[in-house]
Amino acid sequence: MVKKRTCIFISGYGSNLRYLINNSRNQNFPIKICLVVSNNKKAKGILYAKKNSIPYLIINTNKRNFENIILKELKKYKISLICLAGYMKIISKKFINAFGKTIINIHPSLLPKFKGLNTFKRVLIDKEKKTGCTVHFVNEKLDSGTNIVQKSFFIDKKDNETMLKNKTQKLEHRAFSEAIIKIFRYN
Ligand code: GRF
């Protein structure tokens, strides 16, 4: 199997990155992680890249041409899939078009519900019965591309924001890999 050369974008803790790295060690898993991009030099996720000898790029998004810098690296590493795993920066339409290949994102809600930030808080305020996570294709509209995998759980009366986050992240760690397998199963 020829594995898809993949870049993971992160901004923080990187727990999704960690699971993807672990799963990609399996020879039947369809991707090889060839590059990690972080817009935050303090992102803990960078340590996972270092530990696993995966090249990483720390990008200063205050630079006017930062997306071009990223695009150049993606080309250099022959990347054909981008996974946004907690990347807290909106990807521009120009970037999406210039990359021209698949970009997927993980979002901590049952899209199309609760696009954007502060999902757990809004889920509680709206007294939702269920919540979960969604892996979806990225298009130029925020959190709006076609869904690939969605996983949900019932909210307990005692759940607070932290508990919802923990429960959601457990599902995310499985959902991201399942989505990747689903996309490339027949390729
Ligand atoms: C995840 O909850 C993801 O849904 C959101 O950002 C978080 C990243 O977590 N987009 P981690 O950095 O992978 O631990």
XYZ file of N, CA and C and ligand atoms in Angstrom:
575
model
N 0.839 -1.203 0.000
C 0.000 0.000 0.000
C 0.879 1.260 0.000
N 0.549 2.174 -0.924
C 1.286 3.440 -0.928
C 0.571 4.393 0.022
N 1.276 4.789 1.069
C 0.631 5.641 2.058
C 0.587 7.092 1.580
N -0.510 7.764 1.890
C -0.655 9.189 1.569
C 0.293 9.992 2.436
N 1.058 10.842 1.804
C 1.984 11.684 2.574
C 1.176 12.826 3.210
N 1.177 12.852 4.534
C 0.230 13.689 5.278
C 0.925 14.708 6.175
N 0.298 15.882 6.272
C 0.772 16.916 7.193
C -0.327 17.189 8.214
N 0.041 17.249 9.483
C -0.935 17.546 10.538
C -0.687 18.968 11.032
N -1.746 19.765 11.069
C -1.660 21.134 11.580
C -2.169 21.145 13.027
N -1.409 21.754 13.916
C -1.822 21.815 15.323
C -1.616 23.239 15.876
N -2.191 23.452 17.065
C -1.918 24.714 17.769
C -1.648 24.475 19.243
N -1.966 23.281 19.733
C -1.912 23.109 21.187
C -1.426 21.761 21.642
N -2.292 21.110 22.411
C -1.897 19.915 23.124
C -1.460 18.775 22.202
N -2.189 18.571 21.126
C -1.754 17.575 20.138
C -2.135 16.137 20.464
N -3.207 15.950 21.241
C -3.576 14.562 21.556
C -4.068 13.844 20.295
N -4.764 14.551 19.418
C -5.182 13.907 18.159
C -3.968 13.540 17.313
N -2.985 14.433 17.297
C -1.733 14.138 16.569
C -1.108 12.862 17.108
N -1.079 12.736 18.439
C -0.446 11.581 19.058
C -1.120 10.272 18.600
N -2.454 10.276 18.584
C -3.173 9.070 18.142
C -2.914 8.789 16.666
N -2.863 9.850 15.866
C -2.618 9.636 14.434
C -1.212 9.085 14.209
N -0.254 9.589 14.969
C 1.121 9.074 14.840
C 1.131 7.583 15.200
N 0.507 7.241 16.315
C 0.487 5.827 16.736
C -0.159 4.944 15.680
N -1.314 5.376 15.177
C -2.005 4.536 14.191
C -1.246 4.443 12.880
N -0.550 5.526 12.525
C 0.145 5.506 11.232
C 1.335 4.537 11.243
N 1.709 4.063 12.429
C 2.780 3.051 12.499
C 2.311 1.711 11.950
N 1.008 1.521 11.947
C 0.433 0.284 11.397
C 0.566 0.315 9.872
N 1.117 -0.749 9.301
C 1.377 -0.707 7.855
C 0.099 -0.668 7.021
N -1.047 -1.045 7.623
C -2.306 -0.990 6.876
C -3.035 0.343 7.017
N -2.515 1.216 7.846
C -3.141 2.537 8.012
C -2.718 3.407 6.825
N -3.678 4.083 6.159
C -3.382 4.669 4.844
C -2.495 5.916 4.798
N -2.044 6.440 5.931
C -1.230 7.661 5.828
C 0.135 7.515 6.506
N 1.067 8.326 6.001
C 2.368 8.468 6.662
C 2.478 9.950 7.040
N 2.768 10.231 8.291
C 2.854 11.633 8.716
C 4.263 12.139 8.416
N 4.346 13.037 7.456
C 5.652 13.489 6.961
C 6.005 14.876 7.468
N 5.023 15.594 8.014
C 5.271 16.970 8.450
C 4.214 17.382 9.470
N 4.646 18.187 10.451
C 3.702 18.785 11.407
C 3.882 20.301 11.317
N 2.773 21.019 11.243
C 2.833 22.487 11.217
C 2.140 23.004 12.477
N 2.803 23.914 13.178
C 2.187 24.529 14.351
C 2.302 26.045 14.253
N 1.215 26.737 14.581
C 1.282 28.201 14.596
C 1.620 28.701 16.005
N 1.905 27.738 16.890
C 2.212 28.107 18.272
C 3.508 27.411 18.673
N 4.522 28.213 18.971
C 5.827 27.595 19.258
C 5.821 26.827 20.579
N 4.816 27.103 21.417
C 4.740 26.406 22.711
C 3.811 25.182 22.665
N 3.282 24.866 21.491
C 2.346 23.731 21.393
C 3.021 22.449 21.865
N 2.355 21.773 22.791
C 2.927 20.540 23.335
C 3.045 19.469 22.244
N 2.161 19.555 21.276
C 2.168 18.588 20.175
C 3.499 18.515 19.440
N 4.246 19.607 19.443
C 5.545 19.618 18.756
C 6.467 18.549 19.363
N 6.306 18.330 20.665
C 7.144 17.317 21.330
C 6.913 15.929 20.740
N 5.656 15.632 20.380
C 5.364 14.320 19.777
C 6.054 14.198 18.422
N 6.056 15.310 17.676
C 6.732 15.285 16.377
C 8.225 15.016 16.605
N 8.814 15.760 17.539
C 10.249 15.610 17.838
C 10.559 14.174 18.234
N 9.769 13.662 19.196
C 9.985 12.311 19.714
C 9.972 11.266 18.608
N 9.134 11.515 17.599
C 8.968 10.531 16.522
C 9.749 10.891 15.263
N 10.678 11.832 15.416
C 11.539 12.280 14.306
C 10.738 12.712 13.072
N 9.619 13.373 13.325
C 8.818 13.907 12.214
C 9.199 15.378 12.039
N 9.545 15.785 10.812
C 9.883 17.195 10.603
C 8.723 18.104 10.998
N 9.028 19.253 11.556
C 7.951 20.176 11.934
C 8.325 21.598 11.568
N 7.280 22.383 11.331
C 7.452 23.786 10.978
C 6.659 24.611 11.972
N 7.344 25.537 12.643
C 6.623 26.469 13.523
C 6.460 27.758 12.732
N 5.205 28.137 12.532
C 4.961 29.263 11.632
C 4.422 30.479 12.397
N 5.006 31.611 12.092
C 4.542 32.853 12.693
C 3.441 33.438 11.806
N 2.199 33.340 12.295
C 1.076 33.746 11.438
C 0.903 35.269 11.380
N 1.786 35.989 12.065
C 1.756 37.445 11.917
C 2.457 37.877 10.636
N 3.240 36.978 10.082
C 3.918 37.292 8.819
C 2.889 37.316 7.702
N 2.980 38.317 6.839
C 1.989 38.496 5.784
C 1.906 37.275 4.857
N 3.079 36.669 4.575
C 3.118 35.583 3.585
C 3.178 34.197 4.234
N 2.650 34.085 5.465
C 2.865 32.814 6.185
C 2.263 31.606 5.463
N 1.147 31.816 4.780
C 0.543 30.662 4.085
C 1.422 30.201 2.917
N 2.085 31.138 2.293
C 2.996 30.745 1.190
C 4.173 29.945 1.716
N 4.638 30.321 2.917
C 5.748 29.575 3.527
C 5.301 28.130 3.773
N 4.080 27.986 4.297
C 3.560 26.633 4.554
C 3.428 25.866 3.237
N 2.857 26.525 2.226
C 2.648 25.849 0.934
C 3.965 25.330 0.349
N 5.010 26.118 0.533
C 6.326 25.714 0.027
C 6.801 24.428 0.715
N 6.590 24.383 2.037
C 6.987 23.166 2.786
C 6.140 21.965 2.368
N 4.856 22.201 2.140
C 3.968 21.095 1.745
C 4.430 20.497 0.424
N 4.895 21.380 -0.444
C 5.398 20.945 -1.752
C 6.691 20.155 -1.568
N 7.555 20.715 -0.730
C 8.857 20.083 -0.479
C 8.672 18.649 0.038
N 7.703 18.468 0.924
C 7.486 17.131 1.506
C 6.443 16.309 0.736
N 6.039 16.812 -0.435
C 5.085 16.098 -1.318
C 3.819 15.657 -0.561
N 3.250 16.607 0.141
C 2.073 16.317 0.965
C 0.806 16.267 0.102
N -0.014 15.217 0.308
C -1.269 15.166 -0.452
C -2.507 15.145 0.444
N -2.306 15.166 1.765
C -3.451 15.269 2.680
C -3.048 16.165 3.853
N -3.931 17.092 4.211
C -3.722 17.899 5.432
C -4.823 17.533 6.434
N -4.411 17.243 7.667
C -5.375 17.024 8.747
C -5.253 18.178 9.728
N -6.327 18.911 9.909
C -6.332 19.995 10.893
C -6.748 19.381 12.227
N -5.818 19.360 13.166
C -6.077 18.697 14.453
C -5.906 19.723 15.568
N -6.925 20.580 15.701
C -6.849 21.615 16.726
C -6.037 22.815 16.268
N -6.035 23.071 14.973
C -5.326 24.242 14.423
C -6.265 25.441 14.552
N -5.856 26.414 15.362
C -6.771 27.485 15.735
C -6.678 28.704 14.818
N -6.423 28.454 13.562
C -6.303 29.564 12.621
C -7.180 29.206 11.416
N -7.912 30.170 10.903
C -8.769 29.874 9.749
C -7.899 29.796 8.493
N -8.144 28.759 7.700
C -7.395 28.552 6.464
C -8.064 29.370 5.354
N -7.282 30.136 4.616
C -7.885 31.009 3.609
C -8.310 30.229 2.362
N -9.239 30.825 1.635
C -9.719 30.241 0.382
C -8.538 30.099 -0.586
N -7.678 31.113 -0.557
C -6.511 31.112 -1.439
C -5.615 29.900 -1.147
N -5.438 29.627 0.144
C -4.596 28.495 0.553
C -5.238 27.176 0.089
N -6.541 27.051 0.312
C -7.258 25.816 -0.064
C -7.085 25.558 -1.570
N -7.262 26.609 -2.365
C -7.138 26.463 -3.819
C -5.710 26.166 -4.235
N -4.764 26.845 -3.612
C -3.351 26.652 -3.988
C -2.894 25.234 -3.625
N -3.351 24.718 -2.501
C -2.964 23.347 -2.114
C -3.627 22.356 -3.083
N -4.903 22.537 -3.316
C -5.615 21.767 -4.351
C -5.831 20.294 -4.030
N -5.496 19.875 -2.841
C -5.715 18.470 -2.472
C -6.594 18.431 -1.219
N -6.739 17.229 -0.662
C -7.714 17.069 0.426
C -7.245 17.694 1.741
N -8.169 18.409 2.384
C -7.948 18.931 3.746
C -9.133 18.475 4.590
N -8.833 17.887 5.759
C -9.919 17.496 6.658
C -9.696 18.127 8.039
N -10.776 18.258 8.785
C -10.707 18.926 10.089
C -11.502 18.126 11.110
N -11.092 18.228 12.375
C -11.909 17.632 13.442
C -12.494 18.753 14.276
N -13.790 18.617 14.566
C -14.487 19.681 15.293
C -15.253 19.071 16.469
N -15.199 19.716 17.645
C -15.818 19.113 18.830
C -17.309 19.399 18.986
N -18.084 19.119 17.947
C -19.546 19.191 18.070
C -20.149 18.340 16.973
N -21.452 18.173 17.051
C -22.161 17.423 16.005
C -22.562 18.420 14.917
N -21.644 18.697 14.020
C -21.915 19.660 12.940
C -23.137 19.189 12.140
N -23.983 20.059 11.650
C -23.784 21.510 11.549
C -24.092 22.296 12.823
N -24.361 21.602 13.923
C -24.597 22.342 15.160
C -23.282 22.865 15.729
N -23.295 24.038 16.294
C -22.181 24.615 17.060
C -20.870 24.714 16.289
N -20.931 25.401 15.160
C -19.705 25.725 14.435
C -18.934 26.747 15.255
N -17.624 26.847 15.025
C -16.840 27.891 15.684
C -16.361 27.501 17.072
N -16.135 28.514 17.910
C -15.487 28.296 19.215
C -16.500 28.058 20.351
N -15.948 27.740 21.521
C -16.744 27.569 22.766
C -17.914 26.593 22.612
N -17.663 25.499 21.947
C -18.758 24.570 21.659
C -19.378 23.986 22.938
N -18.530 23.591 23.896
C -19.064 22.883 25.080
C -19.977 23.795 25.897
N -19.562 25.044 26.040
C -20.355 26.024 26.770
C -21.720 26.203 26.095
N -21.692 26.312 24.779
C -22.945 26.554 24.051
C -23.858 25.327 24.084
N -23.243 24.140 24.050
C -24.014 22.894 24.128
C -24.779 22.839 25.455
N -24.109 23.246 26.557
C -24.754 23.228 27.881
C -25.835 24.295 27.976
N -25.551 25.481 27.489
C -26.536 26.569 27.538
C -27.805 26.165 26.775
N -27.603 25.498 25.634
C -28.758 25.107 24.803
C -29.440 23.822 25.293
N -28.920 23.286 26.412
C -29.505 22.063 27.001
C -29.671 20.932 25.981
N -28.600 20.696 25.230
C -28.607 19.606 24.242
C -28.659 18.259 24.951
N -29.272 17.283 24.307
C -29.319 15.935 24.885
C -28.044 15.163 24.540
N -27.535 15.443 23.347
C -26.362 14.716 22.851
C -25.318 15.691 22.343
N -24.063 15.279 22.391
C -23.029 16.026 21.671
C -21.980 15.017 21.189
N -20.880 15.525 20.637
C -19.868 14.613 20.110
C -18.880 15.340 19.220
N -18.386 14.643 18.213
C -17.380 15.253 17.346
C -17.666 14.904 15.888
N -17.066 15.702 15.016
C -17.254 15.499 13.580
C -15.911 15.643 12.869
N -15.621 14.717 11.968
C -14.495 14.903 11.047
C -15.120 15.230 9.697
N -14.670 16.320 9.087
C -15.300 16.780 7.840
C -14.266 17.307 6.858
N -14.657 17.323 5.577
C -13.803 17.941 4.567
C -13.822 19.457 4.780
N -12.702 20.097 4.474
C -12.616 21.551 4.660
C -12.917 22.250 3.341
N -13.845 23.204 3.395
C -14.036 24.098 2.253
C -13.853 25.528 2.756
N -14.183 26.510 1.913
C -13.846 27.885 2.313
C -14.743 28.438 3.419
N -15.841 27.731 3.745
C -16.707 28.209 4.838
C -16.357 27.468 6.129
N -16.294 28.183 7.228
C -15.868 27.603 8.508
C -16.757 26.422 8.943
N -16.106 25.294 9.238
C -16.783 24.095 9.762
C -18.007 23.678 8.933
N -17.879 23.776 7.614
C -19.060 23.569 6.767
C -18.922 22.506 5.684
N -17.755 21.908 5.497
C -17.603 20.894 4.442
C -18.362 19.621 4.783
N -18.442 18.719 3.819
C -19.175 17.458 4.008
C -18.609 16.638 5.167
N -19.512 16.086 5.969
C -19.079 15.241 7.088
C -18.550 13.893 6.594
N -17.526 13.390 7.289
C -16.975 12.069 6.956
C -17.356 11.077 8.060
N -17.087 11.456 9.298
C -17.423 10.596 10.442
C -17.940 11.482 11.566
N -18.962 10.998 12.238
C -19.483 11.713 13.393
C -19.681 10.694 14.519
N -19.316 11.074 15.739
C -19.525 10.185 16.886
C -20.193 10.989 17.992
N -21.137 10.366 18.685
C -21.886 11.139 19.684
C -22.050 10.372 20.989
N -22.420 11.103 22.018
C -22.755 10.484 23.304
C -23.871 11.294 23.968
N -24.595 10.650 24.897
C -25.649 11.360 25.620
C -25.041 12.162 26.765
N -25.511 13.376 26.924
C -24.988 14.255 27.973
C -25.648 13.904 29.303
N -24.810 13.757 30.312
C -25.305 13.469 31.650
C -25.655 14.800 32.342
N -26.651 14.768 33.216
C -27.053 16.008 33.924
C -25.878 16.641 34.664
N -24.952 15.771 35.131
C -23.834 16.288 35.939
C -22.680 16.815 35.088
N -22.717 16.602 33.794
C -21.582 16.996 32.934
C -21.360 18.509 32.934
N -20.116 18.904 33.182
C -19.756 20.316 33.006
C -18.891 20.422 31.741
N -18.387 21.631 31.462
C -17.612 21.830 30.222
C -16.407 20.895 30.131
N -15.684 20.775 31.264
C -14.478 19.933 31.256
C -14.833 18.478 30.973
N -15.919 18.028 31.596
C -16.319 16.632 31.383
C -16.743 16.406 29.934
N -17.459 17.373 29.375
C -17.861 17.239 27.959
C -16.629 17.195 27.064
N -15.658 18.035 27.396
C -14.428 18.076 26.582
C -13.714 16.722 26.635
N -13.582 16.187 27.843
C -12.884 14.899 27.990
C -13.599 13.777 27.234
N -14.927 13.744 27.373
C -15.687 12.690 26.696
C -15.591 12.849 25.176
N -15.654 14.114 24.727
C -15.598 14.367 23.281
C -14.233 13.967 22.728
N -13.185 14.311 23.470
C -11.835 14.017 22.956
C -11.584 12.521 22.832
N -12.131 11.758 23.760
C -11.990 10.287 23.658
C -12.560 9.801 22.329
N -13.705 10.370 21.954
C -14.325 9.978 20.683
C -13.503 10.481 19.500
N -12.950 11.687 19.644
C -12.155 12.268 18.549
C -10.982 11.373 18.167
N -10.350 10.818 19.196
C -9.144 10.028 18.938
C -9.437 8.818 18.051
N -10.660 8.310 18.117
C -11.043 7.202 17.232
C -11.586 7.734 15.917
N -12.357 8.818 16.012
C -13.054 9.327 14.818
C -12.085 9.771 13.723
N -10.983 10.397 14.117
C -10.055 10.935 13.102
C -9.484 9.800 12.256
N -9.050 8.740 12.917
C -8.457 7.627 12.182
C -9.513 6.904 11.350
N -10.704 6.775 11.909
C -11.774 6.112 11.146
C -12.090 6.892 9.879
N -12.078 8.210 9.997
C -12.372 9.053 8.831
C -11.304 8.855 7.754
N -10.065 8.790 8.176
C -8.969 8.614 7.208
C -9.099 7.259 6.497
N -9.413 6.233 7.266
C -9.590 4.903 6.659
C -10.766 4.939 5.681
N -11.835 5.626 6.090
C -13.024 5.707 5.231
C -12.708 6.406 3.900
N -11.943 7.488 3.959
C -11.636 8.242 2.732
C -10.802 7.401 1.768
N -9.832 6.673 2.302
C -8.849 6.026 1.420
C -9.069 4.534 1.239
N -10.186 4.030 1.772
C -10.424 2.584 1.703
C -10.327 2.056 0.284
N -10.914 2.791 -0.659
C -10.970 2.274 -2.039
C -9.905 2.898 -2.937
N -8.960 3.629 -2.344
C -7.938 4.278 -3.184
C -6.679 3.435 -3.284
C -9.956 19.113 19.621
O -10.956 19.065 20.578
C -10.509 19.489 18.279
O -11.820 19.078 18.086
C -10.428 20.974 18.290
O -9.254 21.266 18.992
C -8.964 20.226 19.913
C -7.537 19.793 19.747
O -7.097 18.925 20.739
N -10.498 21.486 16.940
P -5.641 18.289 20.676
O -4.650 19.423 20.488
O -5.608 17.314 19.534
O -5.452 17.601 21.995
